[in-house]
Amino acid sequence: HKENHPMNNWGEVKPVGTLAREVERTPCSILTGFLGAGKTTLVNHILKGKHGLKVAVIENEFGEVGVDDALVLETEEEVFEMNNGCICCTVRGDLMRILNKLSRRETKFDHILIETTGLADPAPVAQTFFVDEDIKASYSLDAIVTVVDCAHIIPHLEENKPEGVENESVEQVAFADKILLNKVDLVTPSEKAAVLAKIRSINKLAEVIETSYSAVDLSRVLGVKAFDLARVLQVEEDFLDTEGEHEHDSSVTSVGITLRGSLELPKLNLWLTTLLQTRGTDIFRSKGVLNVSGSDSRHVFQGVHMLMGISSSEDGVGRGW
């Protein structure tokens, strides 16, 4: 689907393993990155990791039809949903309520991941941990982790936005403590060097970790204590100003399609391929959960611009029906 102002679906809390908390305040990571960078893939990598941590995931999805819930691996924890709003503005209050609710639980988490929509500015989300006394008492901001799509990021970083409108992809890189340079297998060495140079022109201090399929040593992104408020205030003096406003790009819109019945895979493949070949430049991100004729598996379609793939729960992608 074509993307827009983040009118999103919030969701969910999912644990991994058990380990007693070592500190009183629970560390939190903000996971950000432009549309299709590989954030949900990283979430699944963390959920499958043998790290012994009990990790909660709070997920903010772009678009009016929720898809990421089907892509995140099934665990035993309940799901929290917040609909129709942007994590960095309209539903930030919902995020605070979820964090406060989790802090009152008898069973505490060792780490909390907050996965933002691809069009969210991470700064107002990070601000939450410093301007609300209850949140500040229960949680610490461990790091802002930004996933970068090495094959597609430069045009987004260089895009000229209307006056007063933020370039969210630039904000995501600028505020990052850790940058996962993802999909490096899809670019040449010279293309990768150009992306690195562009990233360093925006953020000289963040550690850059090269990945494919968002596979990273979790000790490099969890429990790293990388967020430095003093450094952020040097870059953005009004970081703690809760009255500040930001404007999203209204030229980016989303389309959601929900249909009953099943689809014939060859016809679907032809339609999607034709659509992305002719309009792929304008379609930042596309994804869907599909019921395919003759198959008991849940099929998943994912695309970034003209790149597309279809997989199924039988292949280990997402959950079955």
Coordinates of C-alpha atoms in Angstrom, one line a residue:
H1 CA 0.0 0.0 0.0
K2 CA 1.0 3.6 -0.5
E3 CA 2.1 5.2 2.8
N4 CA 0.8 8.3 4.6
H5 CA 0.6 10.5 7.7
P6 CA 1.0 7.8 10.3
M7 CA -2.6 6.9 11.0
N8 CA -1.5 3.7 12.7
N9 CA -2.5 0.7 14.6
W10 CA -0.7 0.2 17.9
G11 CA -0.1 -3.3 19.3
E12 CA 1.6 -5.5 21.4
V13 CA 3.5 -7.0 24.2
K14 CA 5.5 -10.2 23.7
P15 CA 7.9 -11.8 26.1
V16 CA 11.0 -14.0 25.6
G17 CA 12.5 -16.2 28.3
T18 CA 12.9 -15.3 32.0
L19 CA 15.5 -13.5 34.0
A20 CA 15.2 -11.4 37.2
R21 CA 15.6 -7.7 36.6
E22 CA 19.0 -6.5 37.6
V23 CA 18.1 -2.9 38.0
E24 CA 15.1 -1.1 39.4
R25 CA 14.3 0.8 36.3
T26 CA 13.4 -1.2 33.2
P27 CA 15.6 -0.3 30.1
C28 CA 13.7 0.6 27.0
S29 CA 14.8 0.8 23.4
I30 CA 13.1 2.8 20.6
L31 CA 13.3 0.9 17.4
T32 CA 12.8 3.2 14.4
G33 CA 13.6 3.3 10.7
F34 CA 11.9 4.3 7.4
L35 CA 9.2 2.2 5.8
G36 CA 10.4 -1.3 4.9
A37 CA 13.8 -1.0 6.5
G38 CA 13.5 -4.3 8.4
K39 CA 12.2 -3.3 11.9
T40 CA 9.7 -6.2 12.3
T41 CA 12.4 -8.6 11.1
L42 CA 14.7 -7.2 13.9
V43 CA 11.8 -7.7 16.4
N44 CA 11.5 -11.3 15.4
H45 CA 15.3 -11.8 15.6
I46 CA 15.2 -10.5 19.1
L47 CA 12.1 -12.6 20.1
K48 CA 13.9 -15.7 18.8
G49 CA 17.3 -14.8 20.5
K50 CA 18.7 -17.0 23.2
H51 CA 19.5 -14.1 25.5
G52 CA 17.5 -15.2 28.6
L53 CA 15.7 -11.8 28.8
K54 CA 12.0 -11.3 29.2
V55 CA 11.3 -8.8 26.5
A56 CA 8.1 -6.8 25.8
V57 CA 7.4 -5.4 22.4
I58 CA 5.1 -2.4 22.0
E59 CA 4.3 -2.0 18.3
N60 CA 3.0 1.0 16.4
E61 CA 1.9 0.1 12.9
F62 CA 1.3 2.4 9.9
G63 CA -2.0 2.2 8.0
E64 CA -5.6 1.5 8.9
V65 CA -5.3 -2.3 8.3
G66 CA -3.0 -4.0 10.8
V67 CA -0.5 -6.4 9.2
D68 CA 2.5 -6.5 11.5
D69 CA 0.6 -8.3 14.2
A70 CA 0.5 -11.4 11.8
L71 CA 4.3 -11.0 11.1
V72 CA 5.5 -10.8 14.7
L73 CA 6.1 -14.3 16.0
E74 CA 3.5 -15.7 18.4
T75 CA 4.3 -15.6 22.1
E76 CA 2.3 -16.0 25.3
E77 CA 1.7 -12.4 26.3
E78 CA -1.5 -10.4 25.7
V79 CA -1.7 -7.8 22.9
F80 CA -2.3 -4.1 23.5
E81 CA -3.7 -2.1 20.6
M82 CA -3.9 1.6 20.0
N83 CA -5.6 2.6 16.8
N84 CA -5.5 5.6 14.5
G85 CA -2.7 7.8 15.6
C86 CA 1.0 8.6 15.4
I87 CA 3.3 7.5 18.2
C88 CA 5.2 10.8 18.0
C89 CA 2.0 12.9 18.5
T90 CA -1.6 11.8 18.8
V91 CA -1.2 8.4 20.6
R92 CA 1.8 9.3 22.8
G93 CA -0.7 9.3 25.7
D94 CA -1.6 5.7 24.9
L95 CA 2.1 4.8 24.9
M96 CA 2.4 6.3 28.4
R97 CA -0.6 4.5 29.7
I98 CA 0.7 1.1 28.4
L99 CA 4.1 1.8 30.0
N100 CA 2.5 2.7 33.3
K101 CA 0.3 -0.4 33.1
L102 CA 3.3 -2.6 32.6
S103 CA 5.2 -1.0 35.5
R104 CA 2.4 -2.1 37.8
R105 CA 2.5 -5.7 36.8
E106 CA 3.6 -8.3 39.3
T107 CA 5.8 -10.0 36.7
K108 CA 8.2 -7.4 35.4
F109 CA 10.0 -7.3 32.0
D110 CA 13.8 -7.1 31.6
H111 CA 13.6 -5.0 28.5
I112 CA 11.0 -3.2 26.5
L113 CA 11.2 -2.5 22.8
I114 CA 9.1 0.2 21.3
E115 CA 8.8 -0.3 17.5
T116 CA 7.6 2.9 15.8
T117 CA 5.9 3.3 12.5
G118 CA 8.2 4.0 9.6
L119 CA 7.0 7.6 9.4
A120 CA 7.5 8.5 13.1
D121 CA 10.0 11.0 14.4
P122 CA 11.8 9.3 17.3
A123 CA 12.5 12.5 19.3
P124 CA 9.1 13.0 20.8
V125 CA 9.0 9.3 21.8
A126 CA 12.3 9.6 23.5
Q127 CA 11.1 12.8 25.2
T128 CA 8.5 10.7 27.0
F129 CA 11.2 9.2 29.2
F130 CA 12.3 12.6 30.6
V131 CA 9.2 14.7 30.9
D132 CA 6.8 12.3 32.7
E133 CA 7.7 11.6 36.3
D134 CA 6.0 8.2 36.6
I135 CA 7.7 7.0 33.4
K136 CA 11.1 8.4 34.5
A137 CA 10.8 6.6 37.8
S138 CA 10.1 3.2 36.2
Y139 CA 12.0 3.2 33.0
S140 CA 15.3 4.3 31.5
L141 CA 15.9 5.0 27.8
D142 CA 18.6 2.5 26.7
A143 CA 19.1 3.4 23.1
I144 CA 17.4 4.7 19.9
V145 CA 18.1 1.9 17.3
T146 CA 17.5 2.9 13.7
V147 CA 17.3 0.4 10.9
V148 CA 18.4 1.7 7.5
D149 CA 17.5 0.1 4.2
C150 CA 20.9 0.3 2.4
A151 CA 19.2 -0.2 -1.0
H152 CA 16.6 2.6 -0.8
I153 CA 17.5 5.1 1.9
I154 CA 19.4 7.8 0.0
P155 CA 16.5 9.2 -2.1
H156 CA 14.5 9.5 1.2
L157 CA 17.3 11.3 3.0
E158 CA 17.7 13.7 0.1
E159 CA 14.0 14.4 -0.5
N160 CA 13.1 18.1 -0.3
K161 CA 10.0 18.4 2.0
P162 CA 7.6 21.4 2.0
E163 CA 8.5 24.2 4.4
G164 CA 7.8 23.2 8.0
V165 CA 7.4 19.5 7.2
E166 CA 10.0 17.1 8.8
N167 CA 12.0 14.6 6.8
E168 CA 11.4 11.7 9.2
S169 CA 14.1 9.5 7.7
V170 CA 16.7 12.2 8.4
E171 CA 15.3 12.6 12.0
Q172 CA 15.5 8.8 12.5
V173 CA 19.2 8.8 11.5
A174 CA 20.1 12.0 13.4
F175 CA 18.8 10.8 16.7
A176 CA 20.1 7.2 16.5
D177 CA 22.5 5.8 19.0
K178 CA 22.9 2.6 17.0
I179 CA 22.3 2.3 13.2
L180 CA 21.7 -1.1 11.6
L181 CA 22.8 -0.7 8.0
N182 CA 20.5 -3.4 6.7
K183 CA 20.2 -5.2 3.3
V184 CA 23.9 -4.7 2.6
D185 CA 23.7 -7.9 0.5
L186 CA 21.5 -5.9 -2.0
V187 CA 24.1 -3.2 -2.8
T188 CA 27.6 -2.9 -4.3
P189 CA 30.6 -1.8 -2.2
S190 CA 30.5 1.6 -3.8
E191 CA 26.8 2.0 -3.2
K192 CA 27.3 1.0 0.5
A193 CA 30.1 3.5 0.8
A194 CA 27.8 6.3 -0.5
V195 CA 25.2 5.4 2.1
L196 CA 27.7 5.4 4.9
A197 CA 29.0 8.8 3.8
K198 CA 25.4 10.1 3.8
I199 CA 24.7 8.7 7.2
R200 CA 27.9 10.2 8.6
S201 CA 27.0 13.6 7.3
I202 CA 23.9 13.4 9.4
N203 CA 25.2 11.5 12.5
K204 CA 28.9 11.2 13.2
L205 CA 28.7 9.4 16.5
A206 CA 26.3 6.5 16.3
E207 CA 27.8 3.0 15.9
V208 CA 26.9 1.6 12.4
I209 CA 26.4 -2.2 12.3
E210 CA 26.1 -3.8 8.9
T211 CA 23.4 -6.5 8.7
S212 CA 21.3 -8.6 6.3
Y213 CA 17.8 -9.6 7.3
S214 CA 18.4 -7.5 10.5
A215 CA 20.5 -10.3 12.0
V216 CA 22.7 -8.6 14.7
D217 CA 24.5 -9.7 17.8
L218 CA 21.9 -8.7 20.4
S219 CA 24.5 -7.6 22.9
R220 CA 25.2 -4.7 20.6
V221 CA 21.7 -3.4 20.7
L222 CA 20.1 -4.4 24.0
G223 CA 21.3 -3.2 27.4
V224 CA 23.9 -0.9 25.8
K225 CA 23.1 2.3 27.8
A226 CA 23.8 4.3 24.6
F227 CA 21.3 7.2 24.9
D228 CA 23.0 10.4 26.1
L229 CA 20.6 13.2 26.9
A230 CA 23.4 15.8 27.1
R231 CA 24.5 15.0 23.6
V232 CA 20.9 15.3 22.3
L233 CA 20.5 18.6 24.0
Q234 CA 23.6 19.9 22.2
V235 CA 22.0 19.0 18.9
E236 CA 18.5 20.1 19.7
E237 CA 18.2 22.6 22.5
D238 CA 14.4 22.4 22.7
F239 CA 14.3 18.5 22.9
L240 CA 12.5 18.7 26.3
D241 CA 10.0 21.3 25.1
T242 CA 6.6 19.4 25.3
E243 CA 4.8 22.3 23.6
G244 CA 6.7 21.9 20.3
E245 CA 4.8 20.7 17.2
H246 CA 5.8 18.8 14.2
E247 CA 4.1 18.3 10.8
H248 CA 4.1 15.1 8.8
D249 CA 4.2 15.0 5.0
S250 CA 0.5 15.0 3.8
S251 CA 1.6 14.0 0.3
V252 CA 2.3 10.4 1.5
T253 CA -1.0 8.5 1.9
S254 CA -2.0 4.9 2.8
V255 CA -4.5 2.5 1.2
G256 CA -5.8 -0.6 3.0
I257 CA -7.7 -3.4 1.2
T258 CA -9.7 -6.0 3.1
L259 CA -11.6 -8.7 1.1
R260 CA -13.3 -11.9 2.0
G261 CA -12.5 -15.2 0.3
S262 CA -9.3 -16.6 -1.2
L263 CA -6.8 -15.6 -3.9
E264 CA -5.3 -17.5 -6.8
L265 CA -1.5 -17.1 -6.4
P266 CA -0.6 -16.9 -10.1
K267 CA -3.1 -14.1 -10.8
L268 CA -2.1 -12.3 -7.6
N269 CA 1.6 -12.5 -8.5
L270 CA 0.9 -11.1 -12.0
W271 CA -1.2 -8.2 -10.6
L272 CA 1.4 -7.3 -7.9
T273 CA 4.3 -7.5 -10.3
T274 CA 2.6 -5.3 -12.8
L275 CA 1.6 -2.8 -10.2
L276 CA 5.1 -2.5 -8.7
Q277 CA 6.8 -2.4 -12.1
T278 CA 4.6 0.5 -13.2
R279 CA 4.1 2.4 -9.9
G280 CA 6.9 1.1 -7.6
T281 CA 8.8 4.3 -7.5
D282 CA 5.7 5.9 -5.8
I283 CA 4.9 3.0 -3.5
F284 CA 7.3 3.2 -0.5
R285 CA 6.0 0.1 1.3
S286 CA 3.5 -2.6 0.5
K287 CA 2.5 -5.6 2.6
G288 CA -0.4 -7.9 3.2
V289 CA -1.7 -11.1 4.8
L290 CA -3.2 -13.5 2.2
N291 CA -5.5 -16.4 2.1
V292 CA -4.4 -18.5 -0.9
S293 CA -6.6 -21.0 -2.7
G294 CA -5.6 -24.6 -2.0
S295 CA -3.3 -23.8 0.9
D296 CA -3.8 -24.0 4.6
S297 CA -0.8 -21.7 5.3
R298 CA -1.1 -18.0 5.9
H299 CA 0.8 -16.2 3.1
V300 CA 2.5 -12.9 3.5
F301 CA 3.3 -10.4 0.8
Q302 CA 6.0 -7.7 1.4
G303 CA 7.4 -5.1 -1.0
V304 CA 9.6 -2.0 -0.8
H305 CA 9.4 0.1 -4.0
M306 CA 9.8 -2.4 -6.9
L307 CA 11.2 -5.3 -4.7
M308 CA 8.6 -7.9 -3.8
G309 CA 8.4 -11.3 -2.2
I310 CA 5.6 -13.7 -1.1
S311 CA 6.3 -16.2 1.7
S312 CA 4.1 -18.3 4.0
S313 CA 3.8 -19.5 7.6
E314 CA 5.0 -22.9 6.2
D315 CA 8.3 -21.1 5.5
G316 CA 8.5 -19.9 9.0
V317 CA 7.3 -16.3 8.2
G318 CA 4.6 -15.1 10.6
R319 CA 2.0 -17.3 12.2
G320 CA -0.3 -19.8 10.7
W321 CA -4.1 -19.4 10.6

